[in-house]
mmCIF file of C-alpha atoms and ligand atoms in Angstrom:
data_model
loop_
_atom_site.group_PDB
_atom_site.id
_atom_site.type_symbol
_atom_site.label_atom_id
_atom_site.label_comp_id
_atom_site.label_asym_id
_atom_site.label_seq_id
_atom_site.Cartn_x
_atom_site.Cartn_y
_atom_site.Cartn_z
ATOM 1 C CA UNK A 69 0.022 0.021 -0.023
ATOM 2 C CA UNK A 70 1.380 3.436 -0.916
ATOM 3 C CA UNK A 71 1.941 5.773 2.056
ATOM 4 C CA UNK A 72 -0.684 8.446 2.468
ATOM 5 C CA UNK A 73 -3.323 6.612 0.417
ATOM 6 C CA UNK A 74 -6.658 8.072 1.494
ATOM 7 C CA UNK A 75 -8.991 5.312 2.662
ATOM 8 C CA UNK A 76 -12.559 5.482 3.876
ATOM 9 C CA UNK A 77 -13.852 2.448 5.804
ATOM 10 C CA UNK A 78 -17.559 2.468 6.696
ATOM 11 C CA UNK A 79 -18.751 0.606 9.754
ATOM 12 C CA UNK A 80 -15.353 0.916 11.361
ATOM 13 C CA UNK A 81 -16.354 1.297 14.979
ATOM 14 C CA UNK A 82 -16.529 -2.468 15.488
ATOM 15 C CA UNK A 83 -15.793 -5.880 14.012
ATOM 16 C CA UNK A 84 -14.467 -6.306 10.473
ATOM 17 C CA UNK A 85 -14.431 -2.561 9.639
ATOM 18 C CA UNK A 86 -12.520 -1.635 12.823
ATOM 19 C CA UNK A 87 -9.772 -4.182 12.094
ATOM 20 C CA UNK A 88 -9.659 -3.067 8.421
ATOM 21 C CA UNK A 89 -9.180 0.533 9.395
ATOM 22 C CA UNK A 90 -6.436 -0.486 11.829
ATOM 23 C CA UNK A 91 -4.558 -2.461 9.172
ATOM 24 C CA UNK A 92 -4.739 0.348 6.600
ATOM 25 C CA UNK A 93 -3.612 2.895 9.179
ATOM 26 C CA UNK A 94 -0.679 0.756 10.316
ATOM 27 C CA UNK A 95 0.318 0.330 6.674
ATOM 28 C CA UNK A 96 0.772 4.131 6.439
ATOM 29 C CA UNK A 97 -2.574 5.093 4.871
ATOM 30 C CA UNK A 98 -4.700 8.050 5.903
ATOM 31 C CA UNK A 99 -7.886 6.497 7.144
ATOM 32 C CA UNK A 100 -11.406 7.788 7.711
ATOM 33 C CA UNK A 101 -12.964 5.638 10.450
ATOM 34 C CA UNK A 102 -16.735 5.928 10.017
ATOM 35 C CA UNK A 103 -19.220 5.044 12.705
ATOM 36 C CA UNK A 104 -22.863 5.686 13.497
ATOM 37 C CA UNK A 105 -24.142 4.879 17.048
ATOM 38 C CA UNK A 106 -20.716 3.836 18.441
ATOM 39 C CA UNK A 107 -18.854 7.020 17.346
ATOM 40 C CA UNK A 108 -17.186 6.741 20.778
ATOM 41 C CA UNK A 109 -15.478 3.501 19.636
ATOM 42 C CA UNK A 110 -14.319 5.199 16.385
ATOM 43 C CA UNK A 111 -12.855 8.045 18.403
ATOM 44 C CA UNK A 112 -11.149 5.584 20.749
ATOM 45 C CA UNK A 113 -9.588 3.716 17.811
ATOM 46 C CA UNK A 114 -8.546 6.999 16.227
ATOM 47 C CA UNK A 115 -6.884 8.063 19.495
ATOM 48 C CA UNK A 116 -5.038 4.745 19.849
ATOM 49 C CA UNK A 117 -3.809 4.833 16.218
ATOM 50 C CA UNK A 118 -2.831 8.507 16.373
ATOM 51 C CA UNK A 119 -0.689 7.699 19.441
ATOM 52 C CA UNK A 120 1.033 5.058 17.320
ATOM 53 C CA UNK A 121 1.865 7.767 14.706
ATOM 54 C CA UNK A 122 -0.981 6.929 12.241
ATOM 55 C CA UNK A 123 -3.056 9.428 10.306
ATOM 56 C CA UNK A 124 -6.656 8.815 11.107
ATOM 57 C CA UNK A 125 -9.961 10.684 11.399
ATOM 58 C CA UNK A 126 -13.096 9.505 13.216
ATOM 59 C CA UNK A 127 -16.251 10.352 11.224
ATOM 60 C CA UNK A 128 -19.878 10.017 12.095
ATOM 61 C CA UNK A 129 -22.485 9.386 9.411
ATOM 62 C CA UNK A 130 -25.470 7.230 8.624
ATOM 63 C CA UNK A 131 -24.792 5.636 5.212
ATOM 64 C CA UNK A 132 -28.521 5.576 4.536
ATOM 65 C CA UNK A 133 -28.535 9.386 4.388
ATOM 66 C CA UNK A 134 -27.124 11.028 1.334
ATOM 67 C CA UNK A 135 -26.381 14.389 2.897
ATOM 68 C CA UNK A 136 -24.526 12.766 5.759
ATOM 69 C CA UNK A 137 -22.395 10.678 3.435
ATOM 70 C CA UNK A 138 -21.606 13.729 1.257
ATOM 71 C CA UNK A 139 -20.631 15.774 4.361
ATOM 72 C CA UNK A 140 -18.398 12.894 5.590
ATOM 73 C CA UNK A 141 -16.575 12.561 2.236
ATOM 74 C CA UNK A 142 -16.195 16.360 1.991
ATOM 75 C CA UNK A 143 -14.646 16.467 5.435
ATOM 76 C CA UNK A 144 -12.167 13.687 4.441
ATOM 77 C CA UNK A 145 -11.343 15.508 1.192
ATOM 78 C CA UNK A 146 -10.748 18.738 3.030
ATOM 79 C CA UNK A 147 -8.235 17.044 5.329
ATOM 80 C CA UNK A 148 -6.352 14.855 2.930
ATOM 81 C CA UNK A 149 -7.726 15.202 -0.641
ATOM 82 C CA UNK A 150 -9.946 12.779 -2.566
ATOM 83 C CA UNK A 151 -10.635 9.190 -1.471
ATOM 84 C CA UNK A 152 -8.370 6.634 -3.139
ATOM 85 C CA UNK A 153 -9.875 3.536 -1.542
ATOM 86 C CA UNK A 154 -13.519 3.109 -0.396
ATOM 87 C CA UNK A 155 -14.500 0.125 1.704
ATOM 88 C CA UNK A 156 -18.290 -0.268 1.947
ATOM 89 C CA UNK A 157 -18.494 -2.424 5.049
ATOM 90 C CA UNK A 158 -21.303 -0.949 7.254
ATOM 91 C CA UNK A 159 -23.960 -3.546 7.881
ATOM 92 C CA UNK A 160 -26.709 -4.886 10.046
ATOM 93 C CA UNK A 161 -28.162 -8.385 10.387
ATOM 94 C CA UNK A 162 -31.575 -9.755 11.414
ATOM 95 C CA UNK A 163 -32.936 -13.305 11.683
ATOM 96 C CA UNK A 164 -36.671 -13.700 11.000
ATOM 97 C CA UNK A 165 -39.000 -16.046 9.197
ATOM 98 C CA UNK A 166 -39.721 -14.621 5.780
ATOM 99 C CA UNK A 167 -43.397 -14.167 6.646
ATOM 100 C CA UNK A 168 -42.472 -12.153 9.736
ATOM 101 C CA UNK A 169 -40.278 -9.669 7.857
ATOM 102 C CA UNK A 170 -42.057 -6.319 7.914
ATOM 103 C CA UNK A 171 -41.872 -3.785 5.123
ATOM 104 C CA UNK A 172 -39.863 -1.641 7.546
ATOM 105 C CA UNK A 173 -37.346 -4.511 8.175
ATOM 106 C CA UNK A 174 -37.028 -5.038 4.438
ATOM 107 C CA UNK A 175 -36.424 -1.325 3.669
ATOM 108 C CA UNK A 176 -33.926 -0.950 6.502
ATOM 109 C CA UNK A 177 -31.884 -3.926 5.250
ATOM 110 C CA UNK A 178 -31.741 -2.526 1.753
ATOM 111 C CA UNK A 179 -31.193 0.999 2.916
ATOM 112 C CA UNK A 180 -28.063 0.157 4.905
ATOM 113 C CA UNK A 181 -26.446 -2.375 2.560
ATOM 114 C CA UNK A 182 -27.545 -1.314 -0.964
ATOM 115 C CA UNK A 183 -28.442 2.361 -0.693
ATOM 116 C CA UNK A 184 -25.524 2.935 1.666
ATOM 117 C CA UNK A 185 -23.135 1.445 -0.816
ATOM 118 C CA UNK A 186 -24.775 3.455 -3.658
ATOM 119 C CA UNK A 187 -24.483 6.710 -1.638
ATOM 120 C CA UNK A 188 -20.823 6.152 -0.683
ATOM 121 C CA UNK A 189 -19.830 5.108 -4.243
ATOM 122 C CA UNK A 190 -21.536 8.127 -5.817
ATOM 123 C CA UNK A 191 -19.793 10.418 -3.317
ATOM 124 C CA UNK A 192 -16.257 9.248 -4.261
ATOM 125 C CA UNK A 193 -16.518 8.146 -7.927
ATOM 126 C CA UNK A 194 -16.452 11.573 -9.653
ATOM 127 C CA UNK A 195 -13.007 12.352 -8.164
ATOM 128 C CA UNK A 196 -11.819 8.868 -9.032
ATOM 129 C CA UNK A 197 -12.955 9.235 -12.605
ATOM 130 C CA UNK A 198 -11.251 12.620 -12.782
ATOM 131 C CA UNK A 199 -7.988 11.084 -11.588
ATOM 132 C CA UNK A 200 -8.521 7.882 -13.557
ATOM 133 C CA UNK A 201 -7.689 5.818 -10.483
ATOM 134 C CA UNK A 202 -9.402 4.342 -7.454
ATOM 135 C CA UNK A 203 -10.475 1.144 -5.718
ATOM 136 C CA UNK A 204 -13.807 0.202 -4.244
ATOM 137 C CA UNK A 205 -14.245 -2.859 -2.062
ATOM 138 C CA UNK A 206 -17.737 -3.826 -1.085
ATOM 139 C CA UNK A 207 -18.439 -6.242 1.747
ATOM 140 C CA UNK A 208 -21.166 -8.775 0.930
ATOM 141 C CA UNK A 209 -21.576 -12.184 2.613
ATOM 142 C CA UNK A 210 -21.606 -15.890 1.779
ATOM 143 C CA UNK A 211 -25.368 -15.629 2.353
ATOM 144 C CA UNK A 212 -25.480 -13.292 -0.700
ATOM 145 C CA UNK A 213 -23.996 -16.212 -2.718
ATOM 146 C CA UNK A 214 -25.782 -19.187 -1.201
ATOM 147 C CA UNK A 215 -29.005 -17.694 0.122
ATOM 148 C CA UNK A 216 -29.947 -18.046 3.797
ATOM 149 C CA UNK A 217 -33.030 -19.411 5.514
ATOM 150 C CA UNK A 218 -34.541 -16.924 7.947
ATOM 151 C CA UNK A 219 -32.411 -14.095 6.586
ATOM 152 C CA UNK A 220 -34.086 -13.593 3.184
ATOM 153 C CA UNK A 221 -33.881 -9.789 3.333
ATOM 154 C CA UNK A 222 -30.183 -9.848 4.450
ATOM 155 C CA UNK A 223 -29.213 -12.421 1.776
ATOM 156 C CA UNK A 224 -31.155 -10.529 -0.922
ATOM 157 C CA UNK A 225 -29.456 -7.235 0.019
ATOM 158 C CA UNK A 226 -25.997 -8.888 0.046
ATOM 159 C CA UNK A 227 -26.725 -10.441 -3.394
ATOM 160 C CA UNK A 228 -27.624 -6.978 -4.619
ATOM 161 C CA UNK A 229 -24.261 -5.702 -3.436
ATOM 162 C CA UNK A 230 -22.620 -8.415 -5.572
ATOM 163 C CA UNK A 231 -24.654 -7.314 -8.646
ATOM 164 C CA UNK A 232 -23.768 -3.696 -7.924
ATOM 165 C CA UNK A 233 -20.087 -4.621 -7.644
ATOM 166 C CA UNK A 234 -19.943 -6.532 -10.971
ATOM 167 C CA UNK A 235 -21.892 -3.850 -12.856
ATOM 168 C CA UNK A 236 -19.796 -0.989 -11.483
ATOM 169 C CA UNK A 237 -16.562 -2.883 -12.302
ATOM 170 C CA UNK A 238 -17.677 -3.013 -15.926
ATOM 171 C CA UNK A 239 -18.650 0.685 -16.002
ATOM 172 C CA UNK A 240 -15.595 1.916 -14.244
ATOM 173 C CA UNK A 241 -12.934 -0.397 -15.647
ATOM 174 C CA UNK A 242 -12.210 1.922 -18.587
ATOM 175 C CA UNK A 243 -11.506 4.657 -16.018
ATOM 176 C CA UNK A 244 -8.936 2.429 -14.303
ATOM 177 C CA UNK A 245 -11.089 2.048 -11.212
ATOM 178 C CA UNK A 246 -11.292 -1.436 -9.686
ATOM 179 C CA UNK A 247 -14.459 -2.580 -7.908
ATOM 180 C CA UNK A 248 -14.393 -5.881 -6.016
ATOM 181 C CA UNK A 249 -16.349 -7.628 -3.428
ATOM 182 C CA UNK A 250 -15.443 -9.586 -0.277
ATOM 183 C CA UNK A 251 -18.009 -12.190 0.830
ATOM 184 C CA UNK A 252 -16.988 -13.334 4.308
ATOM 185 C CA UNK A 253 -18.026 -16.629 5.835
ATOM 186 C CA UNK A 254 -18.843 -16.694 9.583
ATOM 187 C CA UNK A 255 -16.724 -14.170 11.345
ATOM 188 C CA UNK A 256 -16.458 -13.712 15.071
ATOM 189 C CA UNK A 257 -17.941 -10.215 15.671
ATOM 190 C CA UNK A 258 -20.858 -8.624 17.494
ATOM 191 C CA UNK A 259 -22.991 -9.478 14.444
ATOM 192 C CA UNK A 260 -23.054 -13.183 15.352
ATOM 193 C CA UNK A 261 -22.897 -12.718 19.119
ATOM 194 C CA UNK A 262 -26.621 -13.583 19.395
ATOM 195 C CA UNK A 263 -26.125 -17.129 17.970
ATOM 196 C CA UNK A 264 -26.853 -19.889 20.465
ATOM 197 C CA UNK A 265 -24.533 -22.815 21.058
ATOM 198 C CA UNK A 266 -26.322 -25.249 18.664
ATOM 199 C CA UNK A 267 -26.412 -22.577 15.981
ATOM 200 C CA UNK A 268 -22.655 -21.958 16.335
ATOM 201 C CA UNK A 269 -21.896 -25.670 16.320
ATOM 202 C CA UNK A 270 -23.949 -26.206 13.186
ATOM 203 C CA UNK A 271 -21.996 -23.500 11.380
ATOM 204 C CA UNK A 272 -18.682 -24.971 12.594
ATOM 205 C CA UNK A 273 -19.688 -28.443 11.383
ATOM 206 C CA UNK A 274 -20.366 -26.951 7.916
ATOM 207 C CA UNK A 275 -16.975 -25.254 7.868
ATOM 208 C CA UNK A 276 -14.228 -27.620 6.670
ATOM 209 C CA UNK A 277 -11.533 -25.661 8.535
ATOM 210 C CA UNK A 278 -13.599 -26.081 11.683
ATOM 211 C CA UNK A 279 -13.176 -22.549 13.019
ATOM 212 C CA UNK A 280 -14.890 -19.189 12.639
ATOM 213 C CA UNK A 281 -12.946 -16.480 10.866
ATOM 214 C CA UNK A 282 -11.519 -13.410 12.598
ATOM 215 C CA UNK A 283 -11.979 -9.758 11.537
ATOM 216 C CA UNK A 284 -8.271 -9.883 10.662
ATOM 217 C CA UNK A 285 -8.920 -12.609 8.098
ATOM 218 C CA UNK A 286 -11.290 -10.340 6.221
ATOM 219 C CA UNK A 287 -9.223 -7.194 6.735
ATOM 220 C CA UNK A 288 -6.177 -8.920 5.112
ATOM 221 C CA UNK A 289 -8.298 -9.766 2.047
ATOM 222 C CA UNK A 290 -9.655 -6.182 1.789
ATOM 223 C CA UNK A 291 -6.120 -4.688 2.164
ATOM 224 C CA UNK A 292 -4.854 -7.112 -0.537
ATOM 225 C CA UNK A 293 -7.630 -5.995 -2.915
ATOM 226 C CA UNK A 294 -6.674 -2.397 -2.283
ATOM 227 C CA UNK A 295 -2.979 -3.062 -2.926
ATOM 228 C CA UNK A 296 -0.976 -2.970 -6.183
ATOM 229 C CA UNK A 297 -0.671 -6.765 -5.906
ATOM 230 C CA UNK A 298 -4.377 -6.933 -6.970
ATOM 231 C CA UNK A 299 -3.963 -4.554 -9.902
ATOM 232 C CA UNK A 300 -5.524 -7.023 -12.413
ATOM 233 C CA UNK A 301 -8.459 -7.971 -10.305
ATOM 234 C CA UNK A 302 -11.795 -6.313 -10.798
ATOM 235 C CA UNK A 303 -15.506 -7.373 -10.655
ATOM 236 C CA UNK A 304 -14.572 -10.447 -8.482
ATOM 237 C CA UNK A 305 -16.152 -11.842 -5.374
ATOM 238 C CA UNK A 306 -13.489 -13.207 -2.998
ATOM 239 C CA UNK A 307 -14.927 -15.293 -0.188
ATOM 240 C CA UNK A 308 -12.730 -16.104 2.794
ATOM 241 C CA UNK A 309 -15.008 -18.647 4.478
ATOM 242 C CA UNK A 310 -12.960 -21.557 5.826
ATOM 243 C CA UNK A 311 -14.333 -23.818 3.053
ATOM 244 C CA UNK A 312 -18.011 -23.253 3.997
ATOM 245 C CA UNK A 313 -18.756 -22.632 0.322
ATOM 246 C CA UNK A 314 -16.574 -24.440 -2.217
HETATM 247 P P1 NAP B 41 -20.628 -5.407 13.380
HETATM 248 O O1 NAP B 41 -19.499 -5.803 14.299
HETATM 249 O O2 NAP B 41 -22.063 -5.517 13.867
HETATM 250 O O3 NAP B 41 -20.381 -3.846 12.931
HETATM 251 C C1 NAP B 41 -21.283 -3.234 12.054
HETATM 252 C C2 NAP B 41 -20.711 -1.835 11.721
HETATM 253 O O4 NAP B 41 -21.678 -1.241 10.795
HETATM 254 C C3 NAP B 41 -20.669 -0.949 12.923
HETATM 255 O O5 NAP B 41 -19.481 -0.219 12.811
HETATM 256 C C4 NAP B 41 -21.859 -0.058 12.773
HETATM 257 O O6 NAP B 41 -21.664 1.261 13.308
HETATM 258 C C5 NAP B 41 -21.991 0.065 11.265
HETATM 259 N N1 NAP B 41 -23.299 0.481 10.795
HETATM 260 C C6 NAP B 41 -24.506 -0.209 10.896
HETATM 261 N N2 NAP B 41 -25.508 0.477 10.361
HETATM 262 C C7 NAP B 41 -24.967 1.639 9.875
HETATM 263 C C8 NAP B 41 -25.489 2.744 9.186
HETATM 264 N N3 NAP B 41 -26.808 2.891 8.885
HETATM 265 N N4 NAP B 41 -24.614 3.736 8.818
HETATM 266 C C9 NAP B 41 -23.317 3.663 9.112
HETATM 267 N N5 NAP B 41 -22.760 2.633 9.768
HETATM 268 C C10 NAP B 41 -23.598 1.641 10.118
HETATM 269 O O7 NAP B 41 -20.563 -6.196 12.029
HETATM 270 P P2 NAP B 41 -19.389 -7.063 11.291
HETATM 271 O O8 NAP B 41 -19.617 -8.492 11.640
HETATM 272 O O9 NAP B 41 -18.065 -6.418 11.515
HETATM 273 O O10 NAP B 41 -19.909 -6.824 9.802
HETATM 274 C C11 NAP B 41 -19.287 -5.972 8.888
HETATM 275 C C12 NAP B 41 -19.777 -6.303 7.486
HETATM 276 O O11 NAP B 41 -19.492 -7.651 7.194
HETATM 277 C C13 NAP B 41 -21.278 -6.146 7.356
HETATM 278 O O12 NAP B 41 -21.608 -5.613 6.080
HETATM 279 C C14 NAP B 41 -21.803 -7.611 7.445
HETATM 280 O O13 NAP B 41 -23.034 -7.771 6.816
HETATM 281 C C15 NAP B 41 -20.647 -8.342 6.774
HETATM 282 N N6 NAP B 41 -20.547 -9.765 7.094
HETATM 283 C C16 NAP B 41 -20.360 -10.147 8.420
HETATM 284 C C17 NAP B 41 -20.256 -11.500 8.687
HETATM 285 C C18 NAP B 41 -20.024 -12.028 10.148
HETATM 286 O O14 NAP B 41 -20.128 -13.269 10.272
HETATM 287 N N7 NAP B 41 -19.738 -11.216 11.121
HETATM 288 C C19 NAP B 41 -20.325 -12.480 7.683
HETATM 289 C C20 NAP B 41 -20.530 -12.039 6.380
HETATM 290 C C21 NAP B 41 -20.638 -10.665 6.080
HETATM 291 P P3 NAP B 41 -22.071 1.677 14.866
HETATM 292 O O15 NAP B 41 -21.621 0.538 15.691
HETATM 293 O O16 NAP B 41 -21.241 2.889 15.062
HETATM 294 O O17 NAP B 41 -23.537 2.006 14.854
#
């Protein structure tokens, strides 16, 4: 990763996004650490990384809201210039029978994952096109590839993120902008903290490597996709999942 690369990681207060922001910052990038409700955690991470000599900025925004996203990107631009790498990672999960999913549940799921990704991409792409360079990494899920019982709205939104990624990669390739997707398997974060013991065991049994992934496993993949080593990769879905889906 080139020093001073400007990176925006959404959903970086916790879990995968937090570790991703940390890895980019420790690699010498300038990193916007976006949070929503746990802005305190983003500030805490920013403080920790600043102490270690990193260049970081804690940012608060709801990715569902266009004006908040635009203000966040403008603030980052003012500090360091245009965004070189965007990581659309912010997400929520919900388990419900399909027939119990309300219209509000459905809209919220799509607003965070699909509209949020749409907003953040539109906020950074004009500058990327002007500079004929940039990398976008969207975080989907294995459920977006395989489908998931009792998470139809989540799986459908994550599948939409994959469609968005592939389409954008085609549209932006001629402008030398790479768009890729990471579709994690089961990762040990707050998002799966609600799983009961039988549920966890079932997932482990279905995972050939027999372990859950860590946020670092996904962060490494994201950082690789943002690096020069991935210069010929675009429109792809990379799924670190312990063999859950082969
Ligand atoms: P997490 O620990 O629950 O963190 C979710 C992050 O998203 C938090 O930083 C949260 O911010 C942010 N966020 C939620 N709604 C937002 C909104 N409307 N606007 C801005 N930020 C918002 O989740 P995680 O496990 O790290 O998941 C990260 C991504 O990986 C998600 O897209 C998830 O769907 C995907 N994923 C996770 C797994 C897994 O097993 N964990 C598997 C496959 C895919 P605040 O805390 O500040 O509100």
